PDB file of C-alpha atoms in Angstrom:
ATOM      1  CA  UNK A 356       0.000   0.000   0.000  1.00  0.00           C
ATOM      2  CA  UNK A 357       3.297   2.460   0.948  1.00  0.00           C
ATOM      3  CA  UNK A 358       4.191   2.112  -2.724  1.00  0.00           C
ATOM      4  CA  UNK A 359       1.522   2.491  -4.907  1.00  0.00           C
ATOM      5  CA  UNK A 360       0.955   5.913  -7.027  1.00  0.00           C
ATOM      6  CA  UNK A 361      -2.139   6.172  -6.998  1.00  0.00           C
ATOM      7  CA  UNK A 362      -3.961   8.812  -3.569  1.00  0.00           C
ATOM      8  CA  UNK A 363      -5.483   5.828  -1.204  1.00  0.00           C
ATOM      9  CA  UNK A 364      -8.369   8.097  -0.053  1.00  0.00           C
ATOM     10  CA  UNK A 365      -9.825   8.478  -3.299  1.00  0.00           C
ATOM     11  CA  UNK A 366      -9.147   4.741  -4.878  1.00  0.00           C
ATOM     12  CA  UNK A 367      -8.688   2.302  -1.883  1.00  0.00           C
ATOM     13  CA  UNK A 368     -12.384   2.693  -0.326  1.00  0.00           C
ATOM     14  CA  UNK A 369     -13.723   1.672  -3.547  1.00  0.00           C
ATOM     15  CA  UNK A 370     -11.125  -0.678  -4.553  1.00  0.00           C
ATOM     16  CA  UNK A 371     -11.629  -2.614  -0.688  1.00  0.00           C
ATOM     17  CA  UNK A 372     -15.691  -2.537  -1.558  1.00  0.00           C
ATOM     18  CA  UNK A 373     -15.570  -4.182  -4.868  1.00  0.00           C
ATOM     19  CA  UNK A 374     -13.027  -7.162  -3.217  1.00  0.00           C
ATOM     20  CA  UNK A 375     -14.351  -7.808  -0.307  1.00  0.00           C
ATOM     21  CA  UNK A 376     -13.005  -9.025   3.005  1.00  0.00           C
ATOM     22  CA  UNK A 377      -9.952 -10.120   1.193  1.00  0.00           C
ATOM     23  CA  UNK A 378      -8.373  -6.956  -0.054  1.00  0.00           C
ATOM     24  CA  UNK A 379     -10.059  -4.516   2.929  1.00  0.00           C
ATOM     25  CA  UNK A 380      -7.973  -6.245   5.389  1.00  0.00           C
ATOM     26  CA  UNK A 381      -4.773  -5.406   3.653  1.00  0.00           C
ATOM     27  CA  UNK A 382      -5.533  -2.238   2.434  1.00  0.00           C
ATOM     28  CA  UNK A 383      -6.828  -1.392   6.165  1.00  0.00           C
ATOM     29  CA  UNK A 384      -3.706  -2.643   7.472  1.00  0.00           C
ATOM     30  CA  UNK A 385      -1.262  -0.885   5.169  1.00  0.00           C
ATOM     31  CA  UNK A 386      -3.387   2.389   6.439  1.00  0.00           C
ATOM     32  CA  UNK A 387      -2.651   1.531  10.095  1.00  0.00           C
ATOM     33  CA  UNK A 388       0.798   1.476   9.038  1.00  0.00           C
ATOM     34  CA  UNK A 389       0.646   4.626   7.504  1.00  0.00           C
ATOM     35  CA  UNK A 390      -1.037   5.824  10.861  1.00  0.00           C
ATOM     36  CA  UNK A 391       1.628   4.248  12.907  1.00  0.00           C
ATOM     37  CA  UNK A 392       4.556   6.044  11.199  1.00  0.00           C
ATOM     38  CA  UNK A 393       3.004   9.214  11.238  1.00  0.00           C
ATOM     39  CA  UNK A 394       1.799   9.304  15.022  1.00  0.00           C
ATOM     40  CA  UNK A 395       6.016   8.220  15.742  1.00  0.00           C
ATOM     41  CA  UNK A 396       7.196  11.102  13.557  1.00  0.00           C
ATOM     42  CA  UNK A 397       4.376  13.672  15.615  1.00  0.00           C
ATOM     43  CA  UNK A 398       5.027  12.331  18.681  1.00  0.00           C
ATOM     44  CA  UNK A 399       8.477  10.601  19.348  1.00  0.00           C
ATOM     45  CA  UNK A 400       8.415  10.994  22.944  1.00  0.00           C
ATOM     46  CA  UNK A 401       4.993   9.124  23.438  1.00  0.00           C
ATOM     47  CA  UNK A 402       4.932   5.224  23.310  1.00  0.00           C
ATOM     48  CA  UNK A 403       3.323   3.564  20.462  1.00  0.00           C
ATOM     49  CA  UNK A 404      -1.207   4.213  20.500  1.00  0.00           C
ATOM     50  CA  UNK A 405      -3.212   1.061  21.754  1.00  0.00           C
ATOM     51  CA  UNK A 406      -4.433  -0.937  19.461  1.00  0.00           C
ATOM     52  CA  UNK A 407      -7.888   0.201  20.196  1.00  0.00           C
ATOM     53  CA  UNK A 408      -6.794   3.971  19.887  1.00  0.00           C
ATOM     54  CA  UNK A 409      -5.967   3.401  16.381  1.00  0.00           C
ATOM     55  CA  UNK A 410      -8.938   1.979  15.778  1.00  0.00           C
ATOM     56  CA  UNK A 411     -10.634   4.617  17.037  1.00  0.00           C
ATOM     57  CA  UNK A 412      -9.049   7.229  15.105  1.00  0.00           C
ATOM     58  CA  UNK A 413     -10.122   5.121  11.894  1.00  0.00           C
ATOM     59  CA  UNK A 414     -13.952   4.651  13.049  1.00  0.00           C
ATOM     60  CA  UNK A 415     -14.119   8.428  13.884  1.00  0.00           C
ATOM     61  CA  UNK A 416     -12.818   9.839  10.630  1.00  0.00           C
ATOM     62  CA  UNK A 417     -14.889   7.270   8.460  1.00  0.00           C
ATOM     63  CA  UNK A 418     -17.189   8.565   5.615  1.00  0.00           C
ATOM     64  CA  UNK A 419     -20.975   7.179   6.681  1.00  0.00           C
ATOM     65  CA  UNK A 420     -21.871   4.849   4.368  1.00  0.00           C
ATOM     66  CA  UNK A 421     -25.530   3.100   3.873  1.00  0.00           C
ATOM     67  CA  UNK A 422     -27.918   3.674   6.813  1.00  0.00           C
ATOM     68  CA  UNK A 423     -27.230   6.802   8.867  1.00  0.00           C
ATOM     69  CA  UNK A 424     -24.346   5.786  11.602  1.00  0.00           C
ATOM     70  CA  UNK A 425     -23.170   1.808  12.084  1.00  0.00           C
ATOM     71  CA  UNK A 426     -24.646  -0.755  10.508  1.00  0.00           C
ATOM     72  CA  UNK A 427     -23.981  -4.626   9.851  1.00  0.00           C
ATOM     73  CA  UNK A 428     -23.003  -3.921   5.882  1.00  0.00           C
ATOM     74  CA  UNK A 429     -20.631  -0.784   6.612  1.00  0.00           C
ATOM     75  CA  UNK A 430     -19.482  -0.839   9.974  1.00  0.00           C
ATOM     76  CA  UNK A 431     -18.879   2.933  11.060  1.00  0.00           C
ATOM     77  CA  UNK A 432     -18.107   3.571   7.931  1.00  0.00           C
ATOM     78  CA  UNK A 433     -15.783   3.797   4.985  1.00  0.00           C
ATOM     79  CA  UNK A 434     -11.809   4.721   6.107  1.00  0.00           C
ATOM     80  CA  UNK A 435     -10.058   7.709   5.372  1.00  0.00           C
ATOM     81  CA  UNK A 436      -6.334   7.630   6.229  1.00  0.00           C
ATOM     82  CA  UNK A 437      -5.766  11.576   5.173  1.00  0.00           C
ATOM     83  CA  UNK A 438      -8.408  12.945   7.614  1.00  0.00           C
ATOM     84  CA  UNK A 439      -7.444  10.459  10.094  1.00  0.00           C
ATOM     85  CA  UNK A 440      -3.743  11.454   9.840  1.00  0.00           C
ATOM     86  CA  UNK A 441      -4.988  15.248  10.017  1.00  0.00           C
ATOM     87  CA  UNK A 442      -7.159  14.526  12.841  1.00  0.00           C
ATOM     88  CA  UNK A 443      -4.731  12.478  14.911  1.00  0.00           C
ATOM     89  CA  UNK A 444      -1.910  15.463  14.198  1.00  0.00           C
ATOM     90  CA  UNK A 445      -4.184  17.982  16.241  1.00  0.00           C
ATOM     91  CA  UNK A 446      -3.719  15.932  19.364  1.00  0.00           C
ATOM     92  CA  UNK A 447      -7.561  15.651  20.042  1.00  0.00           C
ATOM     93  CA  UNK A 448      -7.499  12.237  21.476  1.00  0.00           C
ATOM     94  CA  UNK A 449      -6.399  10.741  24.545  1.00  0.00           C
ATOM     95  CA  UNK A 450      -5.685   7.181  25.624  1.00  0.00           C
ATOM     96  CA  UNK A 451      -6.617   6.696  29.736  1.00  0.00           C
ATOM     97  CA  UNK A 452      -8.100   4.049  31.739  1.00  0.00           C
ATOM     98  CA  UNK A 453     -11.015   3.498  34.457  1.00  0.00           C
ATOM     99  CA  UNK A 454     -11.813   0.740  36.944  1.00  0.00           C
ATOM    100  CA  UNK A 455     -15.106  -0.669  38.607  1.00  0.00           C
ATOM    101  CA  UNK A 456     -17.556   2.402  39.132  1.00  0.00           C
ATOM    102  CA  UNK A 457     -14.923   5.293  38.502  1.00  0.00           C
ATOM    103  CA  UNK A 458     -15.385   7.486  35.871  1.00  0.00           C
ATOM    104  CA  UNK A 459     -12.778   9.770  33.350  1.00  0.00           C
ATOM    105  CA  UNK A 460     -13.932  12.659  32.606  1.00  0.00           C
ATOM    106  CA  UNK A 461     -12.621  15.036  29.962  1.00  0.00           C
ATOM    107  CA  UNK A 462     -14.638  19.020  29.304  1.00  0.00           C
ATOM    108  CA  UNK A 463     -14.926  20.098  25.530  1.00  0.00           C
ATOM    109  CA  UNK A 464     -16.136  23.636  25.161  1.00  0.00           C
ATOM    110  CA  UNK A 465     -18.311  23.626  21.832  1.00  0.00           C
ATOM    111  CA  UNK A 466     -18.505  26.931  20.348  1.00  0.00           C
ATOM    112  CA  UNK A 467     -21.756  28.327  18.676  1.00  0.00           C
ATOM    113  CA  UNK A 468     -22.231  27.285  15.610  1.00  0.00           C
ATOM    114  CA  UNK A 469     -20.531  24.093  15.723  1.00  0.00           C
ATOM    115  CA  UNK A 470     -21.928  21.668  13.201  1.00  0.00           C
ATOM    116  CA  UNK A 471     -21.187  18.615  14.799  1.00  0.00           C
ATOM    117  CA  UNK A 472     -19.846  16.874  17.941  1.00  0.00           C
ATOM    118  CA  UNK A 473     -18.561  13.550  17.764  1.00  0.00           C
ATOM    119  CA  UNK A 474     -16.629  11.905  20.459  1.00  0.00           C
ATOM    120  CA  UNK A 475     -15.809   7.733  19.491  1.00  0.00           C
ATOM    121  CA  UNK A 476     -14.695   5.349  22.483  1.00  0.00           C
ATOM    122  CA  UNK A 477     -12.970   2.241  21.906  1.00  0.00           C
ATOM    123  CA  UNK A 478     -10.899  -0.369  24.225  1.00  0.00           C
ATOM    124  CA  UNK A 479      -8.802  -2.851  23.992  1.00  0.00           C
ATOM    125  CA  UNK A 480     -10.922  -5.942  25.779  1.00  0.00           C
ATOM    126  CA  UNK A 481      -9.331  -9.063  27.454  1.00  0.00           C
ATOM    127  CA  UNK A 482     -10.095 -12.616  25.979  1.00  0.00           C
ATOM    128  CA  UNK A 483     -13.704 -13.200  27.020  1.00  0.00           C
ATOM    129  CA  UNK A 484     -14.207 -17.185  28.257  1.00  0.00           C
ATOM    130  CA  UNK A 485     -14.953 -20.251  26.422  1.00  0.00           C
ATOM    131  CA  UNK A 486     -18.534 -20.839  25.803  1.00  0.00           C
ATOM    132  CA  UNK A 487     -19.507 -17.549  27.243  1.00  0.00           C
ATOM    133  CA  UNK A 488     -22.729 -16.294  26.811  1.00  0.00           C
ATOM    134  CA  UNK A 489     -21.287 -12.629  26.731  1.00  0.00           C
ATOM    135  CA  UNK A 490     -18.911 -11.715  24.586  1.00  0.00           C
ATOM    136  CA  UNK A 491     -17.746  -8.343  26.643  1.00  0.00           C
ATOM    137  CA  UNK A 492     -15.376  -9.122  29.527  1.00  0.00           C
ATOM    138  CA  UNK A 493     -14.800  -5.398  30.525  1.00  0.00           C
ATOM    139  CA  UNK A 494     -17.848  -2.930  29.752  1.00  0.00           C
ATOM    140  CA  UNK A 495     -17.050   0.413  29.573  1.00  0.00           C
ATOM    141  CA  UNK A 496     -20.191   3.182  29.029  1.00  0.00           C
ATOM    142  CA  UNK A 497     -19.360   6.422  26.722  1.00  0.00           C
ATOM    143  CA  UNK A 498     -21.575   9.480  28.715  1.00  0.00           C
ATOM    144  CA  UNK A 499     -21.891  12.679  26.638  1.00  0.00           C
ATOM    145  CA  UNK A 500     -23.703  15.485  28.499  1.00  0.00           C
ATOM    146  CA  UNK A 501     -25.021  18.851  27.431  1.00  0.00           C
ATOM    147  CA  UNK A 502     -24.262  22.388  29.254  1.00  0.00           C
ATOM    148  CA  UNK A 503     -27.721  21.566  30.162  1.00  0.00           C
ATOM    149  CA  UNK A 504     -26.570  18.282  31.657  1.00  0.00           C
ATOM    150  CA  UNK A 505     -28.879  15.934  28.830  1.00  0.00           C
ATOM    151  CA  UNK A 506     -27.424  13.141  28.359  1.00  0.00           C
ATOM    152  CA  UNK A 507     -27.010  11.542  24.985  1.00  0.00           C
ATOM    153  CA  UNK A 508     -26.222   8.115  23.860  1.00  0.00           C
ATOM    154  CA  UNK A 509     -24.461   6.390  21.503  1.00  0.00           C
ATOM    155  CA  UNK A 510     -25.260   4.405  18.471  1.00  0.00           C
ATOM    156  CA  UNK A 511     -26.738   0.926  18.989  1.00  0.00           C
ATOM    157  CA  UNK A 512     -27.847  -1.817  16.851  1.00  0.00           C
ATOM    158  CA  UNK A 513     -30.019  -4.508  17.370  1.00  0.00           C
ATOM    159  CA  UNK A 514     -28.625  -8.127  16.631  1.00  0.00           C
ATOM    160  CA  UNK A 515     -31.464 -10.194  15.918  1.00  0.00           C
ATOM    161  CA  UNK A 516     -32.488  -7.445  13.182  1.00  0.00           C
ATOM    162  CA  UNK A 517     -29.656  -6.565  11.259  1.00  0.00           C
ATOM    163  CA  UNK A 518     -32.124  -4.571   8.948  1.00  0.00           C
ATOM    164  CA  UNK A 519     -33.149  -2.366  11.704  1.00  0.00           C
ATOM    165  CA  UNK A 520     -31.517   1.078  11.353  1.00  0.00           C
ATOM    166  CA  UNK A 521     -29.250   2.105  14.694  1.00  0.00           C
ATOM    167  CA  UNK A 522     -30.577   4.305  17.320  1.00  0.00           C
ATOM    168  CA  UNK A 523     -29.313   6.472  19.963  1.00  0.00           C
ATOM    169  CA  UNK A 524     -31.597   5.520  23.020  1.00  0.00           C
ATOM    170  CA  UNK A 525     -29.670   3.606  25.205  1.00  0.00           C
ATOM    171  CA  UNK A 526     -26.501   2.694  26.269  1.00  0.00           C
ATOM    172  CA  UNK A 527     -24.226  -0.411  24.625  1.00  0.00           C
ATOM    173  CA  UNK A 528     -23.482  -2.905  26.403  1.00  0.00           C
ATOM    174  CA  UNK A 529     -22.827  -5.200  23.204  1.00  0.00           C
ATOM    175  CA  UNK A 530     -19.740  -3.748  22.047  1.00  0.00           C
ATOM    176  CA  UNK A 531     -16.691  -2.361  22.752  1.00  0.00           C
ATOM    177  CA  UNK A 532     -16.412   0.910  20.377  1.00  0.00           C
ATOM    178  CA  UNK A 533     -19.234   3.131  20.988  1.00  0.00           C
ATOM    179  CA  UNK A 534     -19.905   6.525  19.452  1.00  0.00           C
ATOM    180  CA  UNK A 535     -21.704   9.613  20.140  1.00  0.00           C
ATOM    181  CA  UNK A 536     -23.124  12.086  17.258  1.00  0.00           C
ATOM    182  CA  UNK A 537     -25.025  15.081  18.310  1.00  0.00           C
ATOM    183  CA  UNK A 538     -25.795  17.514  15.543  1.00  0.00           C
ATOM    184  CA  UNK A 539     -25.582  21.311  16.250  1.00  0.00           C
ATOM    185  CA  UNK A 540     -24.690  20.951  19.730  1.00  0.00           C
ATOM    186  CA  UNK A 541     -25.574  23.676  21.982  1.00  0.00           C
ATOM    187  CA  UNK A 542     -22.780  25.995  22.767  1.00  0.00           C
ATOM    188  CA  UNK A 543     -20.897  26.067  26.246  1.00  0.00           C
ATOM    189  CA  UNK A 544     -18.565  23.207  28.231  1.00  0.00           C
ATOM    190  CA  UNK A 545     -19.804  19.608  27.592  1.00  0.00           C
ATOM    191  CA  UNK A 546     -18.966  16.935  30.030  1.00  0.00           C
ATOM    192  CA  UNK A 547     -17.328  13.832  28.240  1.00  0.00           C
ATOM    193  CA  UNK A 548     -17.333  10.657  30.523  1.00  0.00           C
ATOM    194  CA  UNK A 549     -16.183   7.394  30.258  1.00  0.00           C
ATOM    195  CA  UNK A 550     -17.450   5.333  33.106  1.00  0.00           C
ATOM    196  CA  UNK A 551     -16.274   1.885  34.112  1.00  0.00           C
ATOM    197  CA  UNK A 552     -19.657  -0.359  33.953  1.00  0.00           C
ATOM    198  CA  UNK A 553     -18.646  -3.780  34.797  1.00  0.00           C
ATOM    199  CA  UNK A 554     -14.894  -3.948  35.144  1.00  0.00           C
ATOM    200  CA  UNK A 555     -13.321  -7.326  36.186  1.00  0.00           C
ATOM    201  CA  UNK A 556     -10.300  -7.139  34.606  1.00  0.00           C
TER     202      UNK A 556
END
């Protein structure tokens, strides 16, 4: 992927769809090396991201495709490595941890006239057990509050209909990336919380 002439963002989405599984993986891969090198050149005196910080960085710069937010076909979305590299340069993520019934807490001041706030949450998990009937070992919830202290939620899907288009009504206890999208969020400080659910490990 490092050596082919062609710009990635414009040909490789379109170039993973039309293969399938077998040439997204590589092409995905190739852009998490991309990712890699950069984040070491932008900051050499931090250790290497988490896996699941990359991965975050990749889900939150996506381009939506098919039903509005994740779905079973697309996933969060179709990957773009040059907003994800320009994204990741500004330093507007963080990497941090929680334990059984703590909470991190981080405040974003939105300005007016914001289009969008998006804040994605992912975590590297611990193998879950043999013959488990949940797949989560360590659940982690993604809190967004308003200046008005609302609360919203992040996107969820429903299983045992794929078909069903995601909804923001509740919180996920399925998965572990979760995503908040508010659209024209009020201005003022909003409170961004990531609370340790069921924590074992």
């Amino acid at each position: 992927v490092t050596s082919c002439s062609y710009d990635l963002d414009t040909y490789a989405p379109t170039y993973a769809a039309h293969c399938g599984t077998s040439m997204s993986a590589p092409t995905v891969t190739g852009l998490m090396a991309l990712l890699l090198e950069d984040y070491r050149e932008q900051f050499p005196e931090n250790d290497d991201p988490r896996n699941s910080t990359l991965k975050s960085l990749l889900a939150h710069n996506a381009v939506d495709r098919g039903n509005a937010g994740p779905d079973y076909q697309f996933g969060y979305g179709s990957v773009r490595i040059q907003r994800t590299i320009d994204f990741m340069r500004t330093g507007g993520f963080l990497e941090g941890q929680v334990f059984q019934g703590q909470a991190f807490t981080v405040p974003v001041t939105v300005v007016a006239g914001t289009a969008e706030l998006k804040v994605t949450l992912a975590w590297d998990d611990y193998p879950g057990v043999p013959n488990s009937t949940r797949d989560l070992v360590n659940d982690l919830d993604l809190r967004v509050y308003s200046p008005s202290s609302q609360r919203y939620f992040p996107w969820t899907l429903d299983p045992h209909n794929p078909a069903s288009l995601a909804v923001r009504t509740q919180e996920d206890h399925t998965n572990n990336i979760e995503q908040v999208v508010v659209a024209n969020p009020a201005a003022g400080v909003w409170s961004i919380e990531v609370y340790g659910y069921d924590v074992p490990m």
